[in-house]
Short mmCIF file of C-alpha atoms in Angstrom, two decimals:
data_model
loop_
_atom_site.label_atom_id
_atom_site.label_comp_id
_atom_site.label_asym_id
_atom_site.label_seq_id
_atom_site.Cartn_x
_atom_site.Cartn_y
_atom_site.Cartn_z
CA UNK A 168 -32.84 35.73 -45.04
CA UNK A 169 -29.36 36.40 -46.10
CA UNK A 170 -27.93 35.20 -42.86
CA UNK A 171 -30.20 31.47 -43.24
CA UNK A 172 -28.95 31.58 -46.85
CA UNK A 173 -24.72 31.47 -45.36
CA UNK A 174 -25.67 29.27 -42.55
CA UNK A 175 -27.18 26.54 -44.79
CA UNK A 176 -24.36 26.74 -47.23
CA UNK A 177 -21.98 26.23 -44.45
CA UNK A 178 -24.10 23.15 -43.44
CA UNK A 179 -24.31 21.94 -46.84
CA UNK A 180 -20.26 22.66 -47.37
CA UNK A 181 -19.63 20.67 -44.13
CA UNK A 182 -21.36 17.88 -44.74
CA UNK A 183 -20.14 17.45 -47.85
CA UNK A 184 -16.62 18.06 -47.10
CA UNK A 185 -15.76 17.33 -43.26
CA UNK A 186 -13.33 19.08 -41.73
CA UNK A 187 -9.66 16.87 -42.05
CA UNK A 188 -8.93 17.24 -38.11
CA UNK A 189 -5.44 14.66 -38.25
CA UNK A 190 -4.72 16.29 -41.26
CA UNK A 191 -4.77 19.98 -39.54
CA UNK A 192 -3.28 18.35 -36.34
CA UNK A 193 -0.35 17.44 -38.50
CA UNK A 194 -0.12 20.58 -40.53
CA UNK A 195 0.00 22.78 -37.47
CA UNK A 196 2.75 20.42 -36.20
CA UNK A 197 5.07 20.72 -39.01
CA UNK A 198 4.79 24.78 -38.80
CA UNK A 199 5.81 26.66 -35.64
CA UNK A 200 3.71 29.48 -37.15
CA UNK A 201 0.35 27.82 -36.95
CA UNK A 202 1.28 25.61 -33.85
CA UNK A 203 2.08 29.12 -31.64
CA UNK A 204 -1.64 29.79 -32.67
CA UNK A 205 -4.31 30.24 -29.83
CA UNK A 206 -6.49 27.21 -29.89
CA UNK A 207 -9.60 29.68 -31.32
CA UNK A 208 -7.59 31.15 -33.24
CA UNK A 209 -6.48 27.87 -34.97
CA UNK A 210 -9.80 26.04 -35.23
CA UNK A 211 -11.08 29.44 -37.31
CA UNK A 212 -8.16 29.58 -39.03
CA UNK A 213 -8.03 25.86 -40.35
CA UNK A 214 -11.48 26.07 -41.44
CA UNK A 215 -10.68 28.92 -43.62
CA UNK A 216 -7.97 26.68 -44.96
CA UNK A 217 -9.85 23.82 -45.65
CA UNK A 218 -12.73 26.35 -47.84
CA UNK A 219 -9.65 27.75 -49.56
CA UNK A 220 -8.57 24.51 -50.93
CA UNK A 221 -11.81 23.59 -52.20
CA UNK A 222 -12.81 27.06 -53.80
CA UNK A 223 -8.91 27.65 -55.13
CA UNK A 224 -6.57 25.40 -57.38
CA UNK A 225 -3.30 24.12 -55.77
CA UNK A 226 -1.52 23.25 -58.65
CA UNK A 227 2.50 21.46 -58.74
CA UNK A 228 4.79 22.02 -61.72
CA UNK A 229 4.71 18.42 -63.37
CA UNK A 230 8.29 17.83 -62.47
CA UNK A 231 7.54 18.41 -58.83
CA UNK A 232 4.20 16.76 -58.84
CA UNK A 233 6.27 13.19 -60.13
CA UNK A 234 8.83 13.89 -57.25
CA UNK A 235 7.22 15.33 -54.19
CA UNK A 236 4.45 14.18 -51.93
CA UNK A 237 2.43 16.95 -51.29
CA UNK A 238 0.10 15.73 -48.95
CA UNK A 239 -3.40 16.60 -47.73
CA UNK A 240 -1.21 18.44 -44.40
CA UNK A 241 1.02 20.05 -46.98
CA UNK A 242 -1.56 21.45 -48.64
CA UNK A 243 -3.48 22.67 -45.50
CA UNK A 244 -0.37 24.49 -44.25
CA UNK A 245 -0.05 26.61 -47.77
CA UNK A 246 -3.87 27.46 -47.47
CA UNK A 247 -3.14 28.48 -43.71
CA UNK A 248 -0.61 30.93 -44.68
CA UNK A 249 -2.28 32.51 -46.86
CA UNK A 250 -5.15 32.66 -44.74
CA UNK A 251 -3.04 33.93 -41.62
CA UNK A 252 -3.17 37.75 -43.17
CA UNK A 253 -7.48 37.55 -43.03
CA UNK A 254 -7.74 35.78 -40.18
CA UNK A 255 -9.07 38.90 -38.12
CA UNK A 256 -11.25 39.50 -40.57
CA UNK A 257 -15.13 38.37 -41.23
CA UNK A 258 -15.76 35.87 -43.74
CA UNK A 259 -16.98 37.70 -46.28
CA UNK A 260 -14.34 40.22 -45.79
CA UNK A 261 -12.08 37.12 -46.25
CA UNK A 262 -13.67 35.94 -49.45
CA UNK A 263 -13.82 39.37 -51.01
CA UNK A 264 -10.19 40.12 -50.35
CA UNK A 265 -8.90 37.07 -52.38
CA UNK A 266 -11.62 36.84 -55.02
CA UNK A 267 -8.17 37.96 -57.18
CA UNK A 268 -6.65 34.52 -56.15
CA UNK A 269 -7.95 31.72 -58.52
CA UNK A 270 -4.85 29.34 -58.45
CA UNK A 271 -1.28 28.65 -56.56
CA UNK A 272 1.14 27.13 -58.89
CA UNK A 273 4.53 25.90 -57.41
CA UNK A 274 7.48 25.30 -59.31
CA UNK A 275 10.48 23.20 -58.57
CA UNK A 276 13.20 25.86 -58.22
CA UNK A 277 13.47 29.96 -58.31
CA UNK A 278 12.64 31.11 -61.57
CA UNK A 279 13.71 33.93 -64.23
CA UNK A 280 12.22 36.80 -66.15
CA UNK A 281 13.47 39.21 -68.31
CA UNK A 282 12.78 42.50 -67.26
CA UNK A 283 12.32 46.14 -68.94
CA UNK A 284 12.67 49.14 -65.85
CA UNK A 285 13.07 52.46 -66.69
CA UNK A 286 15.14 54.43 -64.12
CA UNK A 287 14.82 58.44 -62.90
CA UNK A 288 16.28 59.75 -66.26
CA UNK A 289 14.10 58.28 -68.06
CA UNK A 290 16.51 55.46 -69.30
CA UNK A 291 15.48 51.95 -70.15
CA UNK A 292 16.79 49.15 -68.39
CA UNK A 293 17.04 45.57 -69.30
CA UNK A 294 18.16 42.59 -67.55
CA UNK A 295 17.06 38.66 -65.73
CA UNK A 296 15.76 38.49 -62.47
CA UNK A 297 15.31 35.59 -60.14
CA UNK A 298 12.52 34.82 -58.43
CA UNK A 299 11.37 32.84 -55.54
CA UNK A 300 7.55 34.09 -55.99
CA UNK A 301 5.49 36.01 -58.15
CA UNK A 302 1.94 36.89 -59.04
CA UNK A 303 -0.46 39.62 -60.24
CA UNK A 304 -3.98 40.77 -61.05
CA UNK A 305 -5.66 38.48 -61.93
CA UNK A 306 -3.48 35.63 -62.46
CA UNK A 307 -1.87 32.61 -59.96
CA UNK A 308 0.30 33.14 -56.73
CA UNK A 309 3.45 31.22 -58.09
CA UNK A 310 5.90 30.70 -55.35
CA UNK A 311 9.18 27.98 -56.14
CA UNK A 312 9.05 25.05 -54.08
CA UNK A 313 12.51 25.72 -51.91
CA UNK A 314 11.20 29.17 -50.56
CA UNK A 315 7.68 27.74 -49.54
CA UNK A 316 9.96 24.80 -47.25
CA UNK A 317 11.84 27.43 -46.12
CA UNK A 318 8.50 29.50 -44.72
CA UNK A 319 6.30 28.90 -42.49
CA UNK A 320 8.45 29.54 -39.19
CA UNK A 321 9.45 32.99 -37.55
CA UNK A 322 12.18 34.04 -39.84
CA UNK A 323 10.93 36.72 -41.28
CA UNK A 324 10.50 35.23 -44.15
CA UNK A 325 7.27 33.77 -46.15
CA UNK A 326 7.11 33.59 -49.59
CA UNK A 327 3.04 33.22 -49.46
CA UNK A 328 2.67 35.75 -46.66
CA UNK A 329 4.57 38.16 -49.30
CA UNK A 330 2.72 37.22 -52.81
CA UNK A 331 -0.69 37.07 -50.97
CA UNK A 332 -0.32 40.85 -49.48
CA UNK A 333 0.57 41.72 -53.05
CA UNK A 334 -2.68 40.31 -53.65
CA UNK A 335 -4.41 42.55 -51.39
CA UNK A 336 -2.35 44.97 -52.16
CA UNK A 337 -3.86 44.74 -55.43
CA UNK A 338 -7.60 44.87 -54.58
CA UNK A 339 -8.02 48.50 -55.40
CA UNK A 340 -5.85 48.78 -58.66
CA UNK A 341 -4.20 46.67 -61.64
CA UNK A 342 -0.74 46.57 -60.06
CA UNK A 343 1.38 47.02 -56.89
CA UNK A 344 1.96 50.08 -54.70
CA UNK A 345 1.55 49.38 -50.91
CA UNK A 346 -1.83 50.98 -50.52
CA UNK A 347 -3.88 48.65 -50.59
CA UNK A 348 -8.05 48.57 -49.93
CA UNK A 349 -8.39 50.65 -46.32
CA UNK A 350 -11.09 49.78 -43.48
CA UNK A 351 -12.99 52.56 -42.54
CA UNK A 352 -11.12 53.49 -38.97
CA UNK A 353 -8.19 53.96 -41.06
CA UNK A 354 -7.58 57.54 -42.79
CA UNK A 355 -5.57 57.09 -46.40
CA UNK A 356 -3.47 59.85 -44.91
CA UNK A 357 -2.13 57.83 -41.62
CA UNK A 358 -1.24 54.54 -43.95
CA UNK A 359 0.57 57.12 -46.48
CA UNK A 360 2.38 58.85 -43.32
CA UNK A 361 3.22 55.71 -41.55
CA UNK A 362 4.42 53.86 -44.70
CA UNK A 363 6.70 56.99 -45.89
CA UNK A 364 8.38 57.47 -42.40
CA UNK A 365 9.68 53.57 -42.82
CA UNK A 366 10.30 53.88 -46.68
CA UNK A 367 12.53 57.11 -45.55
CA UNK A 368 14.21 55.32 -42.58
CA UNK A 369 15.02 52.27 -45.21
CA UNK A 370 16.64 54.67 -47.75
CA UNK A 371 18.53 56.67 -45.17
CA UNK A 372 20.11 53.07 -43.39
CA UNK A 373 21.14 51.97 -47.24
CA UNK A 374 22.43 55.68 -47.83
CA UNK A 375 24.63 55.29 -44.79
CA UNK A 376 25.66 52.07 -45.75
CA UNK A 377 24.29 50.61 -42.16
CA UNK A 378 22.09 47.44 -42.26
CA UNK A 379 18.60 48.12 -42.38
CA UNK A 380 15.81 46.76 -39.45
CA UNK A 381 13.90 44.86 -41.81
CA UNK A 382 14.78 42.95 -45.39
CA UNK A 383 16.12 45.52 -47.77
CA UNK A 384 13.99 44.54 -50.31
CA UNK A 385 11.39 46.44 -48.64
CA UNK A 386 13.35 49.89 -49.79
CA UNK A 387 12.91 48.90 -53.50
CA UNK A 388 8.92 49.55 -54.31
CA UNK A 389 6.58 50.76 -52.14
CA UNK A 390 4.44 47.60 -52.84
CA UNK A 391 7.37 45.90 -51.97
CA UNK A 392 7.85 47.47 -49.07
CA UNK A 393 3.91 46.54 -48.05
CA UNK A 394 4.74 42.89 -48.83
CA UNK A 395 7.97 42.75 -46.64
CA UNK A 396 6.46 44.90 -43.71
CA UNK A 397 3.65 42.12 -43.86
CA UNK A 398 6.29 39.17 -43.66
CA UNK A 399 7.67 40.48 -40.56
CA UNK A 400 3.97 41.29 -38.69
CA UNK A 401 3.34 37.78 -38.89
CA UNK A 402 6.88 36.22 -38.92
CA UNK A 403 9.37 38.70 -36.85
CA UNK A 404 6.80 40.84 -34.95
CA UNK A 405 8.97 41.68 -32.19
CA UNK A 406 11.58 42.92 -34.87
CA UNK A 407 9.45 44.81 -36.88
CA UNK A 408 7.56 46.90 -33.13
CA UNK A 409 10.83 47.43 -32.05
CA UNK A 410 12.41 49.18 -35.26
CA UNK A 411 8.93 50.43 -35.96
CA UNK A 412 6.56 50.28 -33.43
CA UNK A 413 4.13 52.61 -35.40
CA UNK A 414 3.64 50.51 -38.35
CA UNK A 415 3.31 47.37 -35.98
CA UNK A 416 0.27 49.41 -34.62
CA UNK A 417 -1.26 50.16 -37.95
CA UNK A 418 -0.77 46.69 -39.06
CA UNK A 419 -2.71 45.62 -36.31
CA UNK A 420 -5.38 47.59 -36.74
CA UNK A 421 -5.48 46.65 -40.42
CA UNK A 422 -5.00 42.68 -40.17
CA UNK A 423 -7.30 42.96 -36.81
CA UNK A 424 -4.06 41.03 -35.21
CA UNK A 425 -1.31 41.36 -32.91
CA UNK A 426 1.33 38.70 -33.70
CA UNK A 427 3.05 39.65 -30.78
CA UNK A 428 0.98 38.31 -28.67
CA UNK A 429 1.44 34.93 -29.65
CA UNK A 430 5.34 34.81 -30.49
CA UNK A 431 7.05 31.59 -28.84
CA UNK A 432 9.56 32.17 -26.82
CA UNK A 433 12.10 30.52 -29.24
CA UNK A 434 11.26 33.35 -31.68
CA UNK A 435 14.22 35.39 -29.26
CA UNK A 436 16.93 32.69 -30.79
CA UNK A 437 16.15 33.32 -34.60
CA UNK A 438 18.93 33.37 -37.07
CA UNK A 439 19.32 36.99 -38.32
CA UNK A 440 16.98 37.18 -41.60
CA UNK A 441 18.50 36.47 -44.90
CA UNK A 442 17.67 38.24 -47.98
CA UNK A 443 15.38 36.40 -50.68
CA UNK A 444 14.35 37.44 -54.04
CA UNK A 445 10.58 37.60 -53.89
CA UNK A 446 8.27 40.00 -55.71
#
């Protein structure tokens, strides 16, 4: 019954709402992330995209929205990214993962916030951060416009990729801290090993003063350090198996991926990665 029930509300979706094929043609085009996609792999993955726009709100700061065309293929290649981290898993897996994601707002440029931190001793620290991205709970995945042009290839960098793991990230508690839901053929204890041996490597290059495999902001928070390590599965996979080929295993097994696989050969020729304020 249940099974009749999600094939005729696929039907019903898909009549209503056919699938944009130019449209997807021309989103995969602009993004060497979705065009090194198996063909399979990209048909699945484009339908998820096109539900996501329909059952989510894509909204553009006012300024932007007067300035930019943000086409149908635009907005297909944000859904895609965001997709990208649930594409191994089933669709109701999918759905339940980002039932925390009601809306994507983009604004024009990075943005600030004041911030309170208390350090080790116990003393309170104020000051403005910059942002390129931000989101939490239950509220929107806000990302600023540059950062979003500037992802979508394999950098090692993608501001969505990064908010939208917080968002997972943030499927078993109010806030942030890189342990997010697990799948059953994963033990708590393996994720919290793993994670710690990288999150001690990271502190141990920036003690030494050496530069460190992966973006540094990873060694700030551990849910920052779950957000980053997820940029560079999908974006710099052969980066992050060589510096830390156990974590490129668990991600696998967790995402139900292997980037790797699918890497273009002008991957070998990417810049080296920059570092981005993103949280």
């Amino acid at each position: 019954m249940l099974g009749h029930l999600k094939r005729w509300r696929a039907e019903r979706f898909a009549a209503r709402h056919p699938f944009p094929e130019a449209a997807w043609a021309e989103a995969r085009s602009r993004l060497p992330l979705l065009a090194a996609l198996p063909e399979a792999q990209a048909a699945s993955l484009g339908q998820r995209a096109w539900q996501f726009l329909h059952a989510k709100r894509l909204s553009l700061h006012p300024t932007l929205a007067e300035s930019t065309p943000f086409d149908l293929p635009a907005q297909l290649a944000l859904a895609a990214q965001a997709c990208l981290l649930t594409l191994g898993w089933s669709d109701e897996e999918h759905r339940e993962a980002f039932a925390n994601v009601h809306e994507v707002l983009i604004l024009p440029d990075a943005f600030q916030r004041q911030v309170e931190e208390m350090d080790e001793f116990g003393v309170m620290h104020e000051y403005v951060d910059e942002r390129a991205g931000e989101t939490s709970h239950q509220g929107p995945v806000v990302v600023a416009f540059p950062d979003l042009m500037e992802s979508g290839d394999f950098s090692g960098f993608n501001v969505l990729i990064h908010e939208f793991a917080h968002k997972l990230d943030m499927g078993n508690s109010l806030d942030v801290d890189g342990f997010p839901p697990l799948p059953a053929d994963i033990d708590p204890r393996e994720w919290h090993r793993v994670f710690m041996g990288v999150w001690e490597d990271l502190q141990a290059h920036l003690e030494r003063g050496d530069p460190t495999p992966i973006d540094d902001y990873a060694a700030t928070h551990p849910g920052e350090c779950f957000a980053v390590c997820c940029e560079a599965f999908f974006t710099a996979p052969d980066l992050l198996h060589d510096a830390y080929p156990g974590l490129y295993a668990l991600l696998g097994r967790y995402f139900g991926q292997d980037p790797l696989a699918r890497l273009p050969a002008l991957a070998e020729e990417r810049p080296a990665p920059q570092h981005h304020e993103r949280h």
